[in-house]
JSON list of C-alpha atoms in Angstrom, two decimals:
[
{"chain": "A", "resi": 1, "resn": "MET", "atom": "CA", "xyz": [-11.64, -7.12, 7.15]},
{"chain": "A", "resi": 2, "resn": "GLU", "atom": "CA", "xyz": [-8.56, -8.15, 4.93]},
{"chain": "A", "resi": 3, "resn": "ILE", "atom": "CA", "xyz": [-6.74, -5.66, 3.35]},
{"chain": "A", "resi": 4, "resn": "SER", "atom": "CA", "xyz": [-6.27, -6.05, -0.50]},
{"chain": "A", "resi": 5, "resn": "LEU", "atom": "CA", "xyz": [-3.17, -4.65, -1.92]},
{"chain": "A", "resi": 6, "resn": "SER", "atom": "CA", "xyz": [-3.27, -3.07, -5.25]},
{"chain": "A", "resi": 7, "resn": "ASP", "atom": "CA", "xyz": [-1.83, -4.85, -8.42]},
{"chain": "A", "resi": 8, "resn": "ARG", "atom": "CA", "xyz": [0.65, -2.52, -8.39]},
{"chain": "A", "resi": 9, "resn": "ILE", "atom": "CA", "xyz": [2.11, -3.09, -4.71]},
{"chain": "A", "resi": 10, "resn": "GLN", "atom": "CA", "xyz": [1.51, -6.90, -5.38]},
{"chain": "A", "resi": 11, "resn": "ARG", "atom": "CA", "xyz": [3.56, -6.82, -8.68]},
{"chain": "A", "resi": 12, "resn": "VAL", "atom": "CA", "xyz": [6.57, -5.21, -6.00]},
{"chain": "A", "resi": 13, "resn": "LEU", "atom": "CA", "xyz": [6.27, -7.74, -3.27]},
{"chain": "A", "resi": 14, "resn": "ASN", "atom": "CA", "xyz": [6.02, -10.68, -6.57]},
{"chain": "A", "resi": 15, "resn": "GLN", "atom": "CA", "xyz": [9.01, -9.48, -7.82]},
{"chain": "A", "resi": 16, "resn": "LEU", "atom": "CA", "xyz": [11.06, -9.23, -4.34]},
{"chain": "A", "resi": 17, "resn": "LYS", "atom": "CA", "xyz": [9.71, -12.48, -3.80]},
{"chain": "A", "resi": 18, "resn": "MET", "atom": "CA", "xyz": [11.10, -13.81, -6.87]},
{"chain": "A", "resi": 19, "resn": "TRP", "atom": "CA", "xyz": [14.29, -12.43, -6.60]},
{"chain": "A", "resi": 20, "resn": "ASP", "atom": "CA", "xyz": [14.67, -13.85, -2.85]},
{"chain": "A", "resi": 21, "resn": "ILE", "atom": "CA", "xyz": [14.30, -10.24, -1.35]},
{"chain": "A", "resi": 22, "resn": "PRO", "atom": "CA", "xyz": [12.99, -10.35, 2.01]},
{"chain": "A", "resi": 23, "resn": "CYS", "atom": "CA", "xyz": [11.21, -6.90, 3.08]},
{"chain": "A", "resi": 24, "resn": "THR", "atom": "CA", "xyz": [8.38, -5.81, 5.42]},
{"chain": "A", "resi": 25, "resn": "VAL", "atom": "CA", "xyz": [5.39, -3.95, 3.98]},
{"chain": "A", "resi": 26, "resn": "TYR", "atom": "CA", "xyz": [3.41, -1.35, 5.95]},
{"chain": "A", "resi": 27, "resn": "THR", "atom": "CA", "xyz": [-0.16, -0.03, 4.69]},
{"chain": "A", "resi": 28, "resn": "HIS", "atom": "CA", "xyz": [-1.44, 3.03, 5.49]},
{"chain": "A", "resi": 29, "resn": "PRO", "atom": "CA", "xyz": [-3.40, 6.03, 3.88]},
{"chain": "A", "resi": 30, "resn": "PRO", "atom": "CA", "xyz": [-2.25, 7.75, 0.83]},
{"chain": "A", "resi": 31, "resn": "LEU", "atom": "CA", "xyz": [0.66, 9.81, 1.08]},
{"chain": "A", "resi": 32, "resn": "PRO", "atom": "CA", "xyz": [1.60, 11.32, -1.34]},
{"chain": "A", "resi": 33, "resn": "THR", "atom": "CA", "xyz": [4.22, 13.60, 0.20]},
{"chain": "A", "resi": 34, "resn": "VAL", "atom": "CA", "xyz": [6.94, 13.26, 2.23]},
{"chain": "A", "resi": 35, "resn": "GLU", "atom": "CA", "xyz": [5.44, 15.79, 5.16]},
{"chain": "A", "resi": 36, "resn": "VAL", "atom": "CA", "xyz": [2.02, 13.64, 5.09]},
{"chain": "A", "resi": 37, "resn": "ALA", "atom": "CA", "xyz": [4.18, 10.28, 5.09]},
{"chain": "A", "resi": 38, "resn": "LEU", "atom": "CA", "xyz": [6.05, 11.51, 8.66]},
{"chain": "A", "resi": 39, "resn": "ALA", "atom": "CA", "xyz": [3.30, 11.16, 10.63]},
{"chain": "A", "resi": 40, "resn": "TYR", "atom": "CA", "xyz": [2.85, 6.97, 9.67]},
{"chain": "A", "resi": 41, "resn": "TRP", "atom": "CA", "xyz": [6.51, 6.64, 8.97]},
{"chain": "A", "resi": 42, "resn": "LYS", "atom": "CA", "xyz": [7.37, 7.19, 12.54]},
{"chain": "A", "resi": 43, "resn": "ASP", "atom": "CA", "xyz": [5.88, 3.99, 13.37]},
{"chain": "A", "resi": 44, "resn": "ILE", "atom": "CA", "xyz": [8.80, 2.56, 11.11]},
{"chain": "A", "resi": 45, "resn": "PRO", "atom": "CA", "xyz": [12.07, 3.29, 13.11]},
{"chain": "A", "resi": 46, "resn": "GLU", "atom": "CA", "xyz": [13.94, 0.56, 11.42]},
{"chain": "A", "resi": 47, "resn": "ALA", "atom": "CA", "xyz": [14.08, 2.44, 8.25]},
{"chain": "A", "resi": 48, "resn": "THR", "atom": "CA", "xyz": [15.44, 5.35, 6.57]},
{"chain": "A", "resi": 49, "resn": "HIS", "atom": "CA", "xyz": [12.82, 6.72, 4.79]},
{"chain": "A", "resi": 50, "resn": "CYS", "atom": "CA", "xyz": [13.67, 8.16, 1.27]},
{"chain": "A", "resi": 51, "resn": "LYS", "atom": "CA", "xyz": [12.65, 10.68, -1.17]},
{"chain": "A", "resi": 52, "resn": "ASN", "atom": "CA", "xyz": [12.57, 9.90, -4.69]},
{"chain": "A", "resi": 53, "resn": "LEU", "atom": "CA", "xyz": [12.18, 12.31, -7.68]},
{"chain": "A", "resi": 54, "resn": "PHE", "atom": "CA", "xyz": [12.09, 11.53, -11.59]},
{"chain": "A", "resi": 55, "resn": "PHE", "atom": "CA", "xyz": [13.82, 14.12, -13.84]},
{"chain": "A", "resi": 56, "resn": "ARG", "atom": "CA", "xyz": [14.11, 14.49, -17.36]},
{"chain": "A", "resi": 57, "resn": "ASN", "atom": "CA", "xyz": [16.93, 16.35, -19.34]},
{"chain": "A", "resi": 58, "resn": "HIS", "atom": "CA", "xyz": [16.20, 19.20, -21.45]},
{"chain": "A", "resi": 59, "resn": "LYS", "atom": "CA", "xyz": [15.59, 17.37, -24.60]},
{"chain": "A", "resi": 60, "resn": "GLY", "atom": "CA", "xyz": [13.55, 14.94, -22.96]},
{"chain": "A", "resi": 61, "resn": "ASN", "atom": "CA", "xyz": [15.62, 11.82, -23.87]},
{"chain": "A", "resi": 62, "resn": "ARG", "atom": "CA", "xyz": [17.11, 10.92, -20.45]},
{"chain": "A", "resi": 63, "resn": "HIS", "atom": "CA", "xyz": [15.54, 10.13, -17.48]},
{"chain": "A", "resi": 64, "resn": "TYR", "atom": "CA", "xyz": [17.06, 9.89, -13.83]},
{"chain": "A", "resi": 65, "resn": "LEU", "atom": "CA", "xyz": [15.63, 9.00, -10.72]},
{"chain": "A", "resi": 66, "resn": "VAL", "atom": "CA", "xyz": [17.37, 10.83, -7.59]},
{"chain": "A", "resi": 67, "resn": "ILE", "atom": "CA", "xyz": [17.01, 9.20, -4.00]},
{"chain": "A", "resi": 68, "resn": "PHE", "atom": "CA", "xyz": [18.30, 10.62, -0.76]},
{"chain": "A", "resi": 69, "resn": "GLU", "atom": "CA", "xyz": [16.95, 10.80, 2.57]},
{"chain": "A", "resi": 70, "resn": "CYS", "atom": "CA", "xyz": [13.57, 12.50, 3.16]},
{"chain": "A", "resi": 71, "resn": "SER", "atom": "CA", "xyz": [14.31, 14.97, 5.55]},
{"chain": "A", "resi": 72, "resn": "LYS", "atom": "CA", "xyz": [16.98, 16.70, 3.11]},
{"chain": "A", "resi": 73, "resn": "GLN", "atom": "CA", "xyz": [16.21, 19.46, 0.64]},
{"chain": "A", "resi": 74, "resn": "LEU", "atom": "CA", "xyz": [17.53, 19.41, -2.69]},
{"chain": "A", "resi": 75, "resn": "ASN", "atom": "CA", "xyz": [18.76, 21.99, -4.64]},
{"chain": "A", "resi": 76, "resn": "ILE", "atom": "CA", "xyz": [17.94, 21.32, -8.43]},
{"chain": "A", "resi": 77, "resn": "THR", "atom": "CA", "xyz": [20.59, 24.18, -9.62]},
{"chain": "A", "resi": 78, "resn": "ASP", "atom": "CA", "xyz": [23.28, 22.46, -7.68]},
{"chain": "A", "resi": 79, "resn": "LEU", "atom": "CA", "xyz": [22.22, 19.08, -8.23]},
{"chain": "A", "resi": 80, "resn": "GLU", "atom": "CA", "xyz": [22.53, 20.02, -11.89]},
{"chain": "A", "resi": 81, "resn": "HIS", "atom": "CA", "xyz": [26.03, 21.25, -11.53]},
{"chain": "A", "resi": 82, "resn": "LYS", "atom": "CA", "xyz": [26.98, 18.11, -9.92]},
{"chain": "A", "resi": 83, "resn": "LEU", "atom": "CA", "xyz": [25.39, 15.66, -12.19]},
{"chain": "A", "resi": 84, "resn": "LYS", "atom": "CA", "xyz": [26.76, 17.47, -15.26]},
{"chain": "A", "resi": 85, "resn": "GLN", "atom": "CA", "xyz": [23.81, 15.97, -17.05]},
{"chain": "A", "resi": 86, "resn": "GLY", "atom": "CA", "xyz": [22.64, 20.12, -18.39]},
{"chain": "A", "resi": 87, "resn": "LYS", "atom": "CA", "xyz": [19.42, 21.63, -17.24]},
{"chain": "A", "resi": 88, "resn": "LEU", "atom": "CA", "xyz": [16.97, 19.11, -15.49]},
{"chain": "A", "resi": 89, "resn": "SER", "atom": "CA", "xyz": [13.11, 19.18, -15.03]},
{"chain": "A", "resi": 90, "resn": "PHE", "atom": "CA", "xyz": [10.79, 16.99, -13.23]},
{"chain": "A", "resi": 91, "resn": "ALA", "atom": "CA", "xyz": [9.44, 14.35, -15.48]},
{"chain": "A", "resi": 92, "resn": "SER", "atom": "CA", "xyz": [5.74, 14.67, -16.65]},
{"chain": "A", "resi": 93, "resn": "PRO", "atom": "CA", "xyz": [3.21, 12.04, -15.05]},
{"chain": "A", "resi": 94, "resn": "GLU", "atom": "CA", "xyz": [2.97, 10.71, -19.00]},
{"chain": "A", "resi": 95, "resn": "ARG", "atom": "CA", "xyz": [6.62, 10.07, -18.62]},
{"chain": "A", "resi": 96, "resn": "MET", "atom": "CA", "xyz": [6.33, 8.31, -15.18]},
{"chain": "A", "resi": 97, "resn": "GLU", "atom": "CA", "xyz": [3.83, 5.91, -16.78]},
{"chain": "A", "resi": 98, "resn": "LYS", "atom": "CA", "xyz": [5.90, 5.42, -19.64]},
{"chain": "A", "resi": 99, "resn": "TYR", "atom": "CA", "xyz": [9.07, 4.73, -18.08]},
{"chain": "A", "resi": 100, "resn": "LEU", "atom": "CA", "xyz": [8.40, 3.67, -14.47]},
{"chain": "A", "resi": 101, "resn": "GLY", "atom": "CA", "xyz": [4.43, 2.73, -14.40]},
{"chain": "A", "resi": 102, "resn": "LEU", "atom": "CA", "xyz": [4.04, 4.96, -11.66]},
{"chain": "A", "resi": 103, "resn": "LEU", "atom": "CA", "xyz": [1.33, 8.07, -10.82]},
{"chain": "A", "resi": 104, "resn": "PRO", "atom": "CA", "xyz": [2.59, 10.95, -9.02]},
{"chain": "A", "resi": 105, "resn": "GLY", "atom": "CA", "xyz": [2.98, 10.52, -5.66]},
{"chain": "A", "resi": 106, "resn": "SER", "atom": "CA", "xyz": [4.33, 7.21, -5.87]},
{"chain": "A", "resi": 107, "resn": "VAL", "atom": "CA", "xyz": [7.79, 7.89, -7.23]},
{"chain": "A", "resi": 108, "resn": "SER", "atom": "CA", "xyz": [9.94, 4.68, -6.23]},
{"chain": "A", "resi": 109, "resn": "PRO", "atom": "CA", "xyz": [12.81, 2.68, -7.38]},
{"chain": "A", "resi": 110, "resn": "PHE", "atom": "CA", "xyz": [10.74, -0.42, -7.05]},
{"chain": "A", "resi": 111, "resn": "GLY", "atom": "CA", "xyz": [9.17, 0.98, -10.44]},
{"chain": "A", "resi": 112, "resn": "LEU", "atom": "CA", "xyz": [12.44, -0.29, -12.32]},
{"chain": "A", "resi": 113, "resn": "ILE", "atom": "CA", "xyz": [10.47, -3.43, -12.34]},
{"chain": "A", "resi": 114, "resn": "ASN", "atom": "CA", "xyz": [8.64, -1.85, -15.60]},
{"chain": "A", "resi": 115, "resn": "ASP", "atom": "CA", "xyz": [11.70, 0.02, -17.19]},
{"chain": "A", "resi": 116, "resn": "GLN", "atom": "CA", "xyz": [12.30, -3.01, -19.53]},
{"chain": "A", "resi": 117, "resn": "GLU", "atom": "CA", "xyz": [14.83, -0.96, -21.49]},
{"chain": "A", "resi": 118, "resn": "HIS", "atom": "CA", "xyz": [16.75, 0.66, -18.59]},
{"chain": "A", "resi": 119, "resn": "ALA", "atom": "CA", "xyz": [16.10, 4.00, -19.52]},
{"chain": "A", "resi": 120, "resn": "VAL", "atom": "CA", "xyz": [16.29, 5.64, -16.13]},
{"chain": "A", "resi": 121, "resn": "TYR", "atom": "CA", "xyz": [19.80, 6.06, -14.28]},
{"chain": "A", "resi": 122, "resn": "LEU", "atom": "CA", "xyz": [19.66, 6.70, -10.94]},
{"chain": "A", "resi": 123, "resn": "PHE", "atom": "CA", "xyz": [21.50, 8.73, -8.97]},
{"chain": "A", "resi": 124, "resn": "ILE", "atom": "CA", "xyz": [21.81, 7.53, -5.37]},
{"chain": "A", "resi": 125, "resn": "ASP", "atom": "CA", "xyz": [22.87, 10.21, -2.21]},
{"chain": "A", "resi": 126, "resn": "LYS", "atom": "CA", "xyz": [26.17, 8.01, -0.89]},
{"chain": "A", "resi": 127, "resn": "GLU", "atom": "CA", "xyz": [24.94, 8.32, 2.91]},
{"chain": "A", "resi": 128, "resn": "LEU", "atom": "CA", "xyz": [22.02, 5.62, 2.37]},
{"chain": "A", "resi": 129, "resn": "ALA", "atom": "CA", "xyz": [24.54, 3.37, 1.40]},
{"chain": "A", "resi": 130, "resn": "GLY", "atom": "CA", "xyz": [26.00, 3.22, 5.15]},
{"chain": "A", "resi": 131, "resn": "THR", "atom": "CA", "xyz": [22.44, 2.74, 6.68]},
{"chain": "A", "resi": 132, "resn": "LEU", "atom": "CA", "xyz": [20.57, -0.50, 7.66]},
{"chain": "A", "resi": 133, "resn": "SER", "atom": "CA", "xyz": [17.39, -0.59, 5.79]},
{"chain": "A", "resi": 134, "resn": "LEU", "atom": "CA", "xyz": [15.43, 1.40, 3.38]},
{"chain": "A", "resi": 135, "resn": "SER", "atom": "CA", "xyz": [11.52, 2.42, 3.02]},
{"chain": "A", "resi": 136, "resn": "PHE", "atom": "CA", "xyz": [10.15, 3.18, -0.34]},
{"chain": "A", "resi": 137, "resn": "HIS", "atom": "CA", "xyz": [6.80, 3.08, -1.60]},
{"chain": "A", "resi": 138, "resn": "PRO", "atom": "CA", "xyz": [6.32, -0.16, -3.56]},
{"chain": "A", "resi": 139, "resn": "ASN", "atom": "CA", "xyz": [5.06, 1.76, -6.82]},
{"chain": "A", "resi": 140, "resn": "ASP", "atom": "CA", "xyz": [1.63, 2.62, -5.11]},
{"chain": "A", "resi": 141, "resn": "ASN", "atom": "CA", "xyz": [1.56, 5.52, -1.66]},
{"chain": "A", "resi": 142, "resn": "THR", "atom": "CA", "xyz": [-0.82, 3.57, 0.03]},
{"chain": "A", "resi": 143, "resn": "ALA", "atom": "CA", "xyz": [2.06, 1.14, 1.55]},
{"chain": "A", "resi": 144, "resn": "SER", "atom": "CA", "xyz": [5.73, 1.60, 2.44]},
{"chain": "A", "resi": 145, "resn": "VAL", "atom": "CA", "xyz": [8.39, -1.11, 1.92]},
{"chain": "A", "resi": 146, "resn": "VAL", "atom": "CA", "xyz": [11.38, -1.68, 4.04]},
{"chain": "A", "resi": 147, "resn": "VAL", "atom": "CA", "xyz": [14.31, -3.84, 2.43]},
{"chain": "A", "resi": 148, "resn": "SER", "atom": "CA", "xyz": [17.90, -4.20, 3.76]},
{"chain": "A", "resi": 149, "resn": "THR", "atom": "CA", "xyz": [20.08, -1.52, 2.04]},
{"chain": "A", "resi": 150, "resn": "THR", "atom": "CA", "xyz": [22.09, -4.50, 0.95]},
{"chain": "A", "resi": 151, "resn": "ASP", "atom": "CA", "xyz": [18.85, -6.24, -0.65]},
{"chain": "A", "resi": 152, "resn": "PHE", "atom": "CA", "xyz": [18.04, -2.76, -2.04]},
{"chain": "A", "resi": 153, "resn": "PHE", "atom": "CA", "xyz": [21.72, -2.80, -3.93]},
{"chain": "A", "resi": 154, "resn": "ARG", "atom": "CA", "xyz": [20.82, -6.24, -5.11]},
{"chain": "A", "resi": 155, "resn": "PHE", "atom": "CA", "xyz": [17.74, -5.22, -6.29]},
{"chain": "A", "resi": 156, "resn": "LEU", "atom": "CA", "xyz": [18.95, -2.60, -8.26]},
{"chain": "A", "resi": 157, "resn": "THR", "atom": "CA", "xyz": [21.70, -4.98, -9.72]},
{"chain": "A", "resi": 158, "resn": "LEU", "atom": "CA", "xyz": [18.72, -7.18, -10.89]},
{"chain": "A", "resi": 159, "resn": "CYS", "atom": "CA", "xyz": [16.91, -4.71, -12.61]},
{"chain": "A", "resi": 160, "resn": "GLY", "atom": "CA", "xyz": [19.55, -3.83, -14.94]},
{"chain": "A", "resi": 161, "resn": "ASN", "atom": "CA", "xyz": [19.64, -0.15, -14.45]},
{"chain": "A", "resi": 162, "resn": "GLN", "atom": "CA", "xyz": [22.82, 1.70, -14.08]},
{"chain": "A", "resi": 163, "resn": "TYR", "atom": "CA", "xyz": [23.25, 3.97, -11.01]},
{"chain": "A", "resi": 164, "resn": "GLU", "atom": "CA", "xyz": [25.80, 5.76, -9.14]},
{"chain": "A", "resi": 165, "resn": "LEU", "atom": "CA", "xyz": [26.44, 6.95, -5.69]},
{"chain": "A", "resi": 166, "resn": "ILE", "atom": "CA", "xyz": [26.79, 10.77, -5.31]},
{"chain": "A", "resi": 167, "resn": "GLU", "atom": "CA", "xyz": [26.89, 13.19, -2.45]},
{"chain": "A", "resi": 168, "resn": "LEU", "atom": "CA", "xyz": [24.26, 15.23, -1.67]},
{"chain": "A", "resi": 169, "resn": "THR", "atom": "CA", "xyz": [24.61, 18.01, 1.19]}
]
C-alpha cells in the first residue's frame, strides 16, 4: 500500500525541491510532542531533532518562533529577559494557522512558506548552527524531514523571514 502524504507535507517537499534543497522524509504516526516523538526519532540518528515553540508578545502584534534542540528545557521568563521583547505567551491555534498555516502539535520553521508577510521572527539556539543536519515536522506531525544545517539556513534566507542566533542554556 502506498503512503499518501498530506497536502501540508507535499507543499513543503515541493518548496524544498523548487529551491533545490535536498531532504530525507520519514513518515510515522502523529507525534504531537517531543516525548512521543523520541521513540520514532531514534531511527533517524543523523539529525539533531528540534523543538519549535510559537510565541506572541503581550500586545499580540509580534510573533516569534523559537527553535532549539529537543532535549533542552526552556524557561520562558529567562527567554523573555534574553530576547528583550517583553512578556511572551504561547500563540493561539488561530494565530498559528494565520501566520504559519499550522495546527497545534505541528509547529515547524517549514511553516514560514505560508508567512507571505514575513511577520514571524525566529530565534534559533546558536548550538544548532554547529550541527550537521536538523529534523523538523513538515507542517504535519505525521512525518519528519531532515535537511542539512547549511540548507536549513539557506531555506530561511529564501523564505525572507528575519532570524537571530541566540544562546540558550
